[in-house]
PDB file of C-alpha atoms in Angstrom:
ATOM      1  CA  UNK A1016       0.000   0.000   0.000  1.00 48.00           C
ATOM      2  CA  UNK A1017       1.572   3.251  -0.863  1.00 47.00           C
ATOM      3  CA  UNK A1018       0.359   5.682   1.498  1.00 53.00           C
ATOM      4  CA  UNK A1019       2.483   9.101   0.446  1.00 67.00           C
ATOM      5  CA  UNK A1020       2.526   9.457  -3.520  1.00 74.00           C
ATOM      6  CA  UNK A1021       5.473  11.730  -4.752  1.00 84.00           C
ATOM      7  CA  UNK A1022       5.367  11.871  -8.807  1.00 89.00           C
ATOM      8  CA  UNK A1023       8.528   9.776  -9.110  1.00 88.00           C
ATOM      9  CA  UNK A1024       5.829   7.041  -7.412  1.00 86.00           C
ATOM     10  CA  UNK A1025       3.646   7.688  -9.822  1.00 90.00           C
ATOM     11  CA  UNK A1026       5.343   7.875 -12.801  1.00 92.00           C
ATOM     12  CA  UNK A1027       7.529   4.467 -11.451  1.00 90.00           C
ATOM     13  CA  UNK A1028       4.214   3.311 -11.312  1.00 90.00           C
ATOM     14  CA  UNK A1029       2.939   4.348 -14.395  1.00 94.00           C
ATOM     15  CA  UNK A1030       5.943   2.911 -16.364  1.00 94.00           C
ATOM     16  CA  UNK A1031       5.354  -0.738 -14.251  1.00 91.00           C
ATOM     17  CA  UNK A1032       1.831  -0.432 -16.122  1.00 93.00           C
ATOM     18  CA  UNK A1033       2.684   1.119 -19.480  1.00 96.00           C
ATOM     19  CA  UNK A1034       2.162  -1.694 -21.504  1.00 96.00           C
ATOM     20  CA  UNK A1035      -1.717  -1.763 -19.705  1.00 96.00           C
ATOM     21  CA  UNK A1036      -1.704   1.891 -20.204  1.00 97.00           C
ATOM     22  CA  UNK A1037      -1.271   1.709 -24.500  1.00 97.00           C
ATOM     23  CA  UNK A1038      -3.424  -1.298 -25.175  1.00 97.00           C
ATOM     24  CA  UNK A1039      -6.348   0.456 -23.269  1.00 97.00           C
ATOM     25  CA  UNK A1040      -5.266   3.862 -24.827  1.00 97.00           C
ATOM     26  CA  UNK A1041      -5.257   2.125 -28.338  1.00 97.00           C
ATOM     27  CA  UNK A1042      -8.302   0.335 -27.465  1.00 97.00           C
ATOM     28  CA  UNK A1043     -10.378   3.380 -26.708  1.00 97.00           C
ATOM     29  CA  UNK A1044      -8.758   5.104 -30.034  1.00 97.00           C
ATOM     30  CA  UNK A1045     -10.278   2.362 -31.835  1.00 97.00           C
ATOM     31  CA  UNK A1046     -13.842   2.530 -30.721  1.00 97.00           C
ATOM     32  CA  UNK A1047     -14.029   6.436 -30.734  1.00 97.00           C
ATOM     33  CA  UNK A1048     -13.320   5.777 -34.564  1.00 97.00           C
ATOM     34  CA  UNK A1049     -15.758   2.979 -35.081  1.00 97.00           C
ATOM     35  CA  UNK A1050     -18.423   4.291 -33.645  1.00 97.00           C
ATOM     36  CA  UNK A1051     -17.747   7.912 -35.684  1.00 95.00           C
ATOM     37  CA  UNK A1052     -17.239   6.324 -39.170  1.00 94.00           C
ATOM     38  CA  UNK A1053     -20.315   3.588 -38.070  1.00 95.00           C
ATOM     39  CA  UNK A1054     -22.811   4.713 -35.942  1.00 96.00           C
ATOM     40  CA  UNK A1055     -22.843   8.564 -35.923  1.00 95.00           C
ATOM     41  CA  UNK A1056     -25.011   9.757 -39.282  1.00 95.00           C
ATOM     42  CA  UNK A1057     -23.050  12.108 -41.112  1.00 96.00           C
ATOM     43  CA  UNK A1058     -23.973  15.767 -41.239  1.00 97.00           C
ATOM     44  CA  UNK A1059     -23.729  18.089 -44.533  1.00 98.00           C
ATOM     45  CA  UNK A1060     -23.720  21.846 -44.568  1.00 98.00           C
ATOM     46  CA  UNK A1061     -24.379  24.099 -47.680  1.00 98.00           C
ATOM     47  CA  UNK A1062     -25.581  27.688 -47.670  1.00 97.00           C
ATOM     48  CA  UNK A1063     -27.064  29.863 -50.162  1.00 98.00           C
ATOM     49  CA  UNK A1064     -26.687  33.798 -50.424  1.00 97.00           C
ATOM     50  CA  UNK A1065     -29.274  36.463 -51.268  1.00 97.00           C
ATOM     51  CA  UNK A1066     -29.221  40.498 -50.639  1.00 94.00           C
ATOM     52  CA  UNK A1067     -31.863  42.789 -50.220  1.00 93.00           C
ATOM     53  CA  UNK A1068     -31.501  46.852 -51.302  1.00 87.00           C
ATOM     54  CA  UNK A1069     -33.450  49.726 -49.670  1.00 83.00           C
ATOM     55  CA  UNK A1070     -34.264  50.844 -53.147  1.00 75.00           C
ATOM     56  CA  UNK A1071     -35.661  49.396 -56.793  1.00 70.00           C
ATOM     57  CA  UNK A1072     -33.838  50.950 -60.348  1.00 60.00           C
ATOM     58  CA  UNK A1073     -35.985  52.174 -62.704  1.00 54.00           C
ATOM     59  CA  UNK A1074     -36.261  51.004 -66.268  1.00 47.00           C
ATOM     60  CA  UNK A1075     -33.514  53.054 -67.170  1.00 45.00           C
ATOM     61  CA  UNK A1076     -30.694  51.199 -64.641  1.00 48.00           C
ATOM     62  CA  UNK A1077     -30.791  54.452 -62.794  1.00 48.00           C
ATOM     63  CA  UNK A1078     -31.374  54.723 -59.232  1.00 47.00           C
ATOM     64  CA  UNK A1079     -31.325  58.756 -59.108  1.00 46.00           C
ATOM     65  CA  UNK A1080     -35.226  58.362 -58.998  1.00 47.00           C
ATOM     66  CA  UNK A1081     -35.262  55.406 -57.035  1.00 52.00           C
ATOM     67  CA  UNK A1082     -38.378  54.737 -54.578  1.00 54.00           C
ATOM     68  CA  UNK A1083     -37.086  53.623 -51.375  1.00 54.00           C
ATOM     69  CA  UNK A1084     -37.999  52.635 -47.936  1.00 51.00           C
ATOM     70  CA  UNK A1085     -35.296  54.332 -45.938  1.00 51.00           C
ATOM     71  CA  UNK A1086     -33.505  56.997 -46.996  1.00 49.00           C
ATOM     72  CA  UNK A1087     -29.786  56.509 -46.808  1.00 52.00           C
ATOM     73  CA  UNK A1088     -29.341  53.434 -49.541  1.00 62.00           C
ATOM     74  CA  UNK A1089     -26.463  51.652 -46.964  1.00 68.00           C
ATOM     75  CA  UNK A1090     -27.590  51.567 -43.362  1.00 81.00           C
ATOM     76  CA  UNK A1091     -31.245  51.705 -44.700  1.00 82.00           C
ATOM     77  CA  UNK A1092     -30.677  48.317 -46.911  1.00 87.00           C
ATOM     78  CA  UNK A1093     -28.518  46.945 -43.772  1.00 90.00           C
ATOM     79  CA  UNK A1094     -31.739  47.685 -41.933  1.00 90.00           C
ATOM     80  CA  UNK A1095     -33.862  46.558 -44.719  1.00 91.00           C
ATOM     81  CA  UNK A1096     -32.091  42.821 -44.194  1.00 94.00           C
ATOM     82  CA  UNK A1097     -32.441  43.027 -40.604  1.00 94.00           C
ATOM     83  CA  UNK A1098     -35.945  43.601 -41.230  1.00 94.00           C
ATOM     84  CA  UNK A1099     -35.755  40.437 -43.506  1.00 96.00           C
ATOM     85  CA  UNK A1100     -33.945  37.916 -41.662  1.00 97.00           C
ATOM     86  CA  UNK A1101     -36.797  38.224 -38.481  1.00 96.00           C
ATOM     87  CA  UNK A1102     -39.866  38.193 -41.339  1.00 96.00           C
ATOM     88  CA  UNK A1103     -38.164  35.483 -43.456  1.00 97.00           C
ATOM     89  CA  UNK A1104     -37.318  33.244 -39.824  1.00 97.00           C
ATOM     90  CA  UNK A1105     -41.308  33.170 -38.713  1.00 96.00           C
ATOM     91  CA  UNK A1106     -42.530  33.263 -42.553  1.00 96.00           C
ATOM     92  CA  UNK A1107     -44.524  29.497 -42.369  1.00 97.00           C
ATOM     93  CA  UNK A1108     -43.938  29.725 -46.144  1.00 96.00           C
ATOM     94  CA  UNK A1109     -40.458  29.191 -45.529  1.00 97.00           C
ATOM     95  CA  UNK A1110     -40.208  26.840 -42.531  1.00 97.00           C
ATOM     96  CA  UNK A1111     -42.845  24.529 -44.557  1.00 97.00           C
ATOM     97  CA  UNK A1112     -39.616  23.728 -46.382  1.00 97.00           C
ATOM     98  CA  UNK A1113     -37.268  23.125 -44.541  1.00 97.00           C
ATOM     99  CA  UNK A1114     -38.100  19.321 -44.548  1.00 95.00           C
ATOM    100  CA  UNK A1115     -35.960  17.977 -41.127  1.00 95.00           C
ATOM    101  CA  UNK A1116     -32.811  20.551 -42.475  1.00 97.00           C
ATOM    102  CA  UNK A1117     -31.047  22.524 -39.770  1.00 97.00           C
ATOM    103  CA  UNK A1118     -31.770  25.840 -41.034  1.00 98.00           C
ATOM    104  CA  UNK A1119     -30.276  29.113 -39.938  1.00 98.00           C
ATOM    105  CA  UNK A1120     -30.709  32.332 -41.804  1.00 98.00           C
ATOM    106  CA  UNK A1121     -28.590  35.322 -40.224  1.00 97.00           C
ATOM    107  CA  UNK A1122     -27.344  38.743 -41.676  1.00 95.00           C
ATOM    108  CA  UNK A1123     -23.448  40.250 -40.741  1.00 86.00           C
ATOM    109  CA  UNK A1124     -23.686  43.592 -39.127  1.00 84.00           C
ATOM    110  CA  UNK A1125     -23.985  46.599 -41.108  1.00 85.00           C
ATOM    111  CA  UNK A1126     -24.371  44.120 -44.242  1.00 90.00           C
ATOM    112  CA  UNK A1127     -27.335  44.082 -46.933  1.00 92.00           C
ATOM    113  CA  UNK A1128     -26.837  40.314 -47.352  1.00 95.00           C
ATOM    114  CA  UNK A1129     -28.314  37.096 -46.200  1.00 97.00           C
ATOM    115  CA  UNK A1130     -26.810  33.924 -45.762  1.00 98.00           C
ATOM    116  CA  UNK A1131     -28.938  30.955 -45.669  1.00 98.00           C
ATOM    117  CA  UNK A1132     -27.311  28.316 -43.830  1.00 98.00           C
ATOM    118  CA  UNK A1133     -28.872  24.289 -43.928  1.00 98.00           C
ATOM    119  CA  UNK A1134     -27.452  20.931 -42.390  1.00 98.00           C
ATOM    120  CA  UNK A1135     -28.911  17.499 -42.369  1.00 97.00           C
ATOM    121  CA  UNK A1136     -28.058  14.218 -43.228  1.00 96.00           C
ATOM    122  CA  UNK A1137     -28.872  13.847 -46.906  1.00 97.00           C
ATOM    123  CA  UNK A1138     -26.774  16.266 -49.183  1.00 97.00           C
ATOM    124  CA  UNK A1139     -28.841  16.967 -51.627  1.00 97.00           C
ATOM    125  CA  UNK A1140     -31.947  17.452 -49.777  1.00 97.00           C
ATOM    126  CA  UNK A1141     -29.745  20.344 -47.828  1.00 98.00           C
ATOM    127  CA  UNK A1142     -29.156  22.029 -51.188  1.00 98.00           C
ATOM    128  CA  UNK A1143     -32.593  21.870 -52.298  1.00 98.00           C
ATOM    129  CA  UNK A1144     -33.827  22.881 -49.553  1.00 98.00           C
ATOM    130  CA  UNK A1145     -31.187  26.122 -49.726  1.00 98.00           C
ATOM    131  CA  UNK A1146     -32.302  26.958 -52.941  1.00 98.00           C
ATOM    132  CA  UNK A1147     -35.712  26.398 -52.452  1.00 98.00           C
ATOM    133  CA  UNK A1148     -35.838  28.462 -49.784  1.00 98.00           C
ATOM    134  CA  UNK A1149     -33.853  31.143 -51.565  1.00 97.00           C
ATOM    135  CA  UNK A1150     -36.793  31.447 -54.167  1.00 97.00           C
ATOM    136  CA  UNK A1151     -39.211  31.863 -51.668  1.00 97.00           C
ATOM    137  CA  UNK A1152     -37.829  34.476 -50.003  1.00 97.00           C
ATOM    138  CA  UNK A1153     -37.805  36.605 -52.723  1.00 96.00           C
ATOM    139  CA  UNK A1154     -41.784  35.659 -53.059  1.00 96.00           C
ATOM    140  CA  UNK A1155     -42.279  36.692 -49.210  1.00 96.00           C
ATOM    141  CA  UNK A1156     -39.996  39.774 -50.242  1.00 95.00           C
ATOM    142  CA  UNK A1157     -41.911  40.927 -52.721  1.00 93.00           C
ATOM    143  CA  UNK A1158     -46.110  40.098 -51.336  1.00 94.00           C
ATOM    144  CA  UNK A1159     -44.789  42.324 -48.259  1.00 92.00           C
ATOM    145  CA  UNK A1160     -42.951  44.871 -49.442  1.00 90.00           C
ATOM    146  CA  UNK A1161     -43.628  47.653 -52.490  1.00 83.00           C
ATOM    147  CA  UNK A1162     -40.578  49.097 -52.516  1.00 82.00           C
ATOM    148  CA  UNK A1163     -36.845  48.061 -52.490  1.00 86.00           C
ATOM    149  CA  UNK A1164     -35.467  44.703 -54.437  1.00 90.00           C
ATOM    150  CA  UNK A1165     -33.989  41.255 -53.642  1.00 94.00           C
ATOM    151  CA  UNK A1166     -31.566  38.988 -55.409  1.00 94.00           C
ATOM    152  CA  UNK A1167     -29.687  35.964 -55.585  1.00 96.00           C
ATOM    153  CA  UNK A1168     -25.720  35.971 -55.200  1.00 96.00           C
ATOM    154  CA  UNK A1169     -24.597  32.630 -54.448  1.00 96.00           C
ATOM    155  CA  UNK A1170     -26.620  29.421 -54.611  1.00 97.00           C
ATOM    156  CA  UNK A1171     -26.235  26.343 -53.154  1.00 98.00           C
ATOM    157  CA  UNK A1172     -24.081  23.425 -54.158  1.00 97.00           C
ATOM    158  CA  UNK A1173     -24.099  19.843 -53.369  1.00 97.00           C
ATOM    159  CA  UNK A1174     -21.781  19.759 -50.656  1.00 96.00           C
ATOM    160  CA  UNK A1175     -19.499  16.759 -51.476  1.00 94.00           C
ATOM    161  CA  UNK A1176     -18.711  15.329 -48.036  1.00 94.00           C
ATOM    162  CA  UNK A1177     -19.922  15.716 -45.188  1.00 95.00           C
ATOM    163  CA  UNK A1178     -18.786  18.235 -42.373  1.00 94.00           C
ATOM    164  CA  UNK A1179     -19.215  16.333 -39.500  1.00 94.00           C
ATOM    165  CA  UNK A1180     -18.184  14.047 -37.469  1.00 95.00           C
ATOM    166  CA  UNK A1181     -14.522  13.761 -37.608  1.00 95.00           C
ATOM    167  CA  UNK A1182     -13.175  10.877 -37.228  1.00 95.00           C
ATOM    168  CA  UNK A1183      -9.765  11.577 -37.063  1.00 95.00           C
ATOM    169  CA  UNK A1184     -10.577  14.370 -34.283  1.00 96.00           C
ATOM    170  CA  UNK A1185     -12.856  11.538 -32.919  1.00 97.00           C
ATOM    171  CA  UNK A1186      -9.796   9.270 -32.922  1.00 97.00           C
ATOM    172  CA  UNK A1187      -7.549  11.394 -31.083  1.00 97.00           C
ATOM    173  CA  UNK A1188     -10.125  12.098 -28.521  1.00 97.00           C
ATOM    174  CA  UNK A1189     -10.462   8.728 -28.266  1.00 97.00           C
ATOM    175  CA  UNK A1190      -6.802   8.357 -27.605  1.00 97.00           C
ATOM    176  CA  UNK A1191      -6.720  10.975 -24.884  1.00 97.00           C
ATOM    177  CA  UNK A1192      -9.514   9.493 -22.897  1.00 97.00           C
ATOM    178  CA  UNK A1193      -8.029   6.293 -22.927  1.00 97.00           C
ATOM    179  CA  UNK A1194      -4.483   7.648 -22.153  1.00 97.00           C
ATOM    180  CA  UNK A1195      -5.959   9.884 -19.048  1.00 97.00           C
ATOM    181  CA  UNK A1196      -8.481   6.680 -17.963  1.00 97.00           C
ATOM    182  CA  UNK A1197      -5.616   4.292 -17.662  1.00 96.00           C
ATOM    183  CA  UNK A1198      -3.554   6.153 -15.951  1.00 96.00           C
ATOM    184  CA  UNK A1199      -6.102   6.932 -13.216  1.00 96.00           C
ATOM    185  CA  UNK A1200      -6.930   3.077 -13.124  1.00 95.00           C
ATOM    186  CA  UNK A1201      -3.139   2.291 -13.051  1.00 94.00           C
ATOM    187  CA  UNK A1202      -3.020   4.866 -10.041  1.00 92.00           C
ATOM    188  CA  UNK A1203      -6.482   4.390  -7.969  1.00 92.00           C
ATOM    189  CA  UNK A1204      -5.740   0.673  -8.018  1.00 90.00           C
ATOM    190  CA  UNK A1205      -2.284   1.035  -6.439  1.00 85.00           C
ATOM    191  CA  UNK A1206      -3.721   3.086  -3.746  1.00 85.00           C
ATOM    192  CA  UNK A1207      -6.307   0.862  -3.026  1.00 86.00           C
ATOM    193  CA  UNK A1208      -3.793  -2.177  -3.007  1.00 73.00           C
ATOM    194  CA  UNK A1209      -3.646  -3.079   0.648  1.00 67.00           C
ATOM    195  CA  UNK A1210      -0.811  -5.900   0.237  1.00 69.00           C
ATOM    196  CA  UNK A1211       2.642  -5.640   1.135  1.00 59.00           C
ATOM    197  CA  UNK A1212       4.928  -6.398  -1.996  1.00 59.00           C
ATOM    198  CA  UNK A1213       8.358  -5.655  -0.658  1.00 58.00           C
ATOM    199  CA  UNK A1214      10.417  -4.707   2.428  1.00 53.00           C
ATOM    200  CA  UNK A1215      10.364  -1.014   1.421  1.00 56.00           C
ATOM    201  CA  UNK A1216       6.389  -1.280   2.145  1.00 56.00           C
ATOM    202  CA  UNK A1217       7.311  -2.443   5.500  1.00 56.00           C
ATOM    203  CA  UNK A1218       9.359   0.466   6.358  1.00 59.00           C
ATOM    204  CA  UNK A1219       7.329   2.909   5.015  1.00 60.00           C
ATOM    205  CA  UNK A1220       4.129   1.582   6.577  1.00 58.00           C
ATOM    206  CA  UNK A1221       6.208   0.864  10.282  1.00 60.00           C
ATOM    207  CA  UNK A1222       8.633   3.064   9.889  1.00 62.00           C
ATOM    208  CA  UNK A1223      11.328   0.315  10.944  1.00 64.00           C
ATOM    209  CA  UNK A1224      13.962  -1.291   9.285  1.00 67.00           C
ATOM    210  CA  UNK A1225      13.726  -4.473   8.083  1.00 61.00           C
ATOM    211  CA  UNK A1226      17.038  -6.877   8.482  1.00 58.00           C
ATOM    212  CA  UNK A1227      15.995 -10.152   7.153  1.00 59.00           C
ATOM    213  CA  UNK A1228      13.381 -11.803   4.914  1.00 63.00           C
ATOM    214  CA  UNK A1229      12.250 -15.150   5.019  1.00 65.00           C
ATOM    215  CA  UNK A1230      12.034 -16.417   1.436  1.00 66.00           C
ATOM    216  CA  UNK A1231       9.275 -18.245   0.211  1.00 62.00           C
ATOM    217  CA  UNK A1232      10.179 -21.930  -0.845  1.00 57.00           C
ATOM    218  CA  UNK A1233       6.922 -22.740  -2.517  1.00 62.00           C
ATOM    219  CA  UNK A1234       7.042 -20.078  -4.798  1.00 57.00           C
ATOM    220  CA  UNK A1235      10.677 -20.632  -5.763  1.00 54.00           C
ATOM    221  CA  UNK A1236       9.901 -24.329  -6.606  1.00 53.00           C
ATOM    222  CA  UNK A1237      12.135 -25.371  -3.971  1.00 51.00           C
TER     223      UNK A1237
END
């Protein structure tokens, strides 16, 4: 029983263990993997991109006659998405689409455009449902609004592969919780260990010296 720990203890007892210490660390490597590239459904992220002005050209291209819903064309189009992004989030024309997708619309500060953001497991259902979306927010645009325009600038693509999980990150995670869980096995069960192994546990425990041992025949095959 080792009743005061110093780290040389511990790592002389970690190194009396290490070959316990890598199989379970390798062990637990191994499942984090398996069950990342086997049992956790992968996840694919695509994102479409669409702005929204505070004022509509006329036929001519020019905007010097413009009708507009704010008056300054920067902040009021920056409000104009902000506007958007809240009408476009609780539109039930547009959540009626999003067909089990993650979907997140959002705006950058002080920015006139409007990223539309979709996970799920199926990668093409995420970019349909991107672009879908994407069409129908120019519908909602438009029925609510007389003034101003909205466009497409990006839309989405197919992601090829999916985002998440990561099975090498998974791995190495893996790794690290076995590495940190042996080690606390290797050390808990030596403090728990209540037998005496050698005459050093004697005079640690007693705090005596020991002079002679009597050695054990039976064990020696004697």
């Amino acid at each position: 029983m080792t009743n005061n720990l110093t780290i040389q203890k511990i790592i002389g007892i970690l190194l009396h263990r290490i070959k316990f210490i890598i199989i379970v660390t390798l062990a637990m490597g191994v499942l984090f993997f398996c069950v990342s590239k086997f049992f956790i459904p992968p996840t694919y992220e695509t994102s479409a991109m669409i702005y929204v002005q505070n004022y509509k050209n006329d036929s001519t291209g020019s905007n010097a006659d413009a009708q507009k819903i704010y008056q300054s064309d920067i902040s009021g189009s920056s409000n104009l998405a902000s506007v958007c992004v809240t009408l476009f989030k609780n539109s039930d024309e547009i959540t009626a689409l999003y067909n089990g997708c993650n979907v997140n619309i959002s705006v950058a500060d002080d920015s006139f455009f409007i990223t539309i953001y979709v996970s799920g497991n199926d990668a093409q259902d995420c970019a349909n449902v991107a672009n879908q979306i994407t069409e129908k927010c120019a519908d909602v645009f438009n029925n609510r609004f007389v003034y101003g325009q909205i466009g497409t600038i990006r839309t989405a693509k197919t992601p090829e592969r999916p985002s998440a999980p990561n099975n090498p990150k998974n791995a190495l995670l893996g790794l690290g919780v076995g590495f940190i869980a042996s080690c606390l096995i290797v050390v808990l069960l030596e403090i728990i260990d209540t037998t005496i192994k050698s005459d050093d546990n004697l005079s640690e425990i007693y705090n005596i010296p020991v002079f002679a041992e009597i050695p054990d025949f039976e064990s020696s095959g004697r």
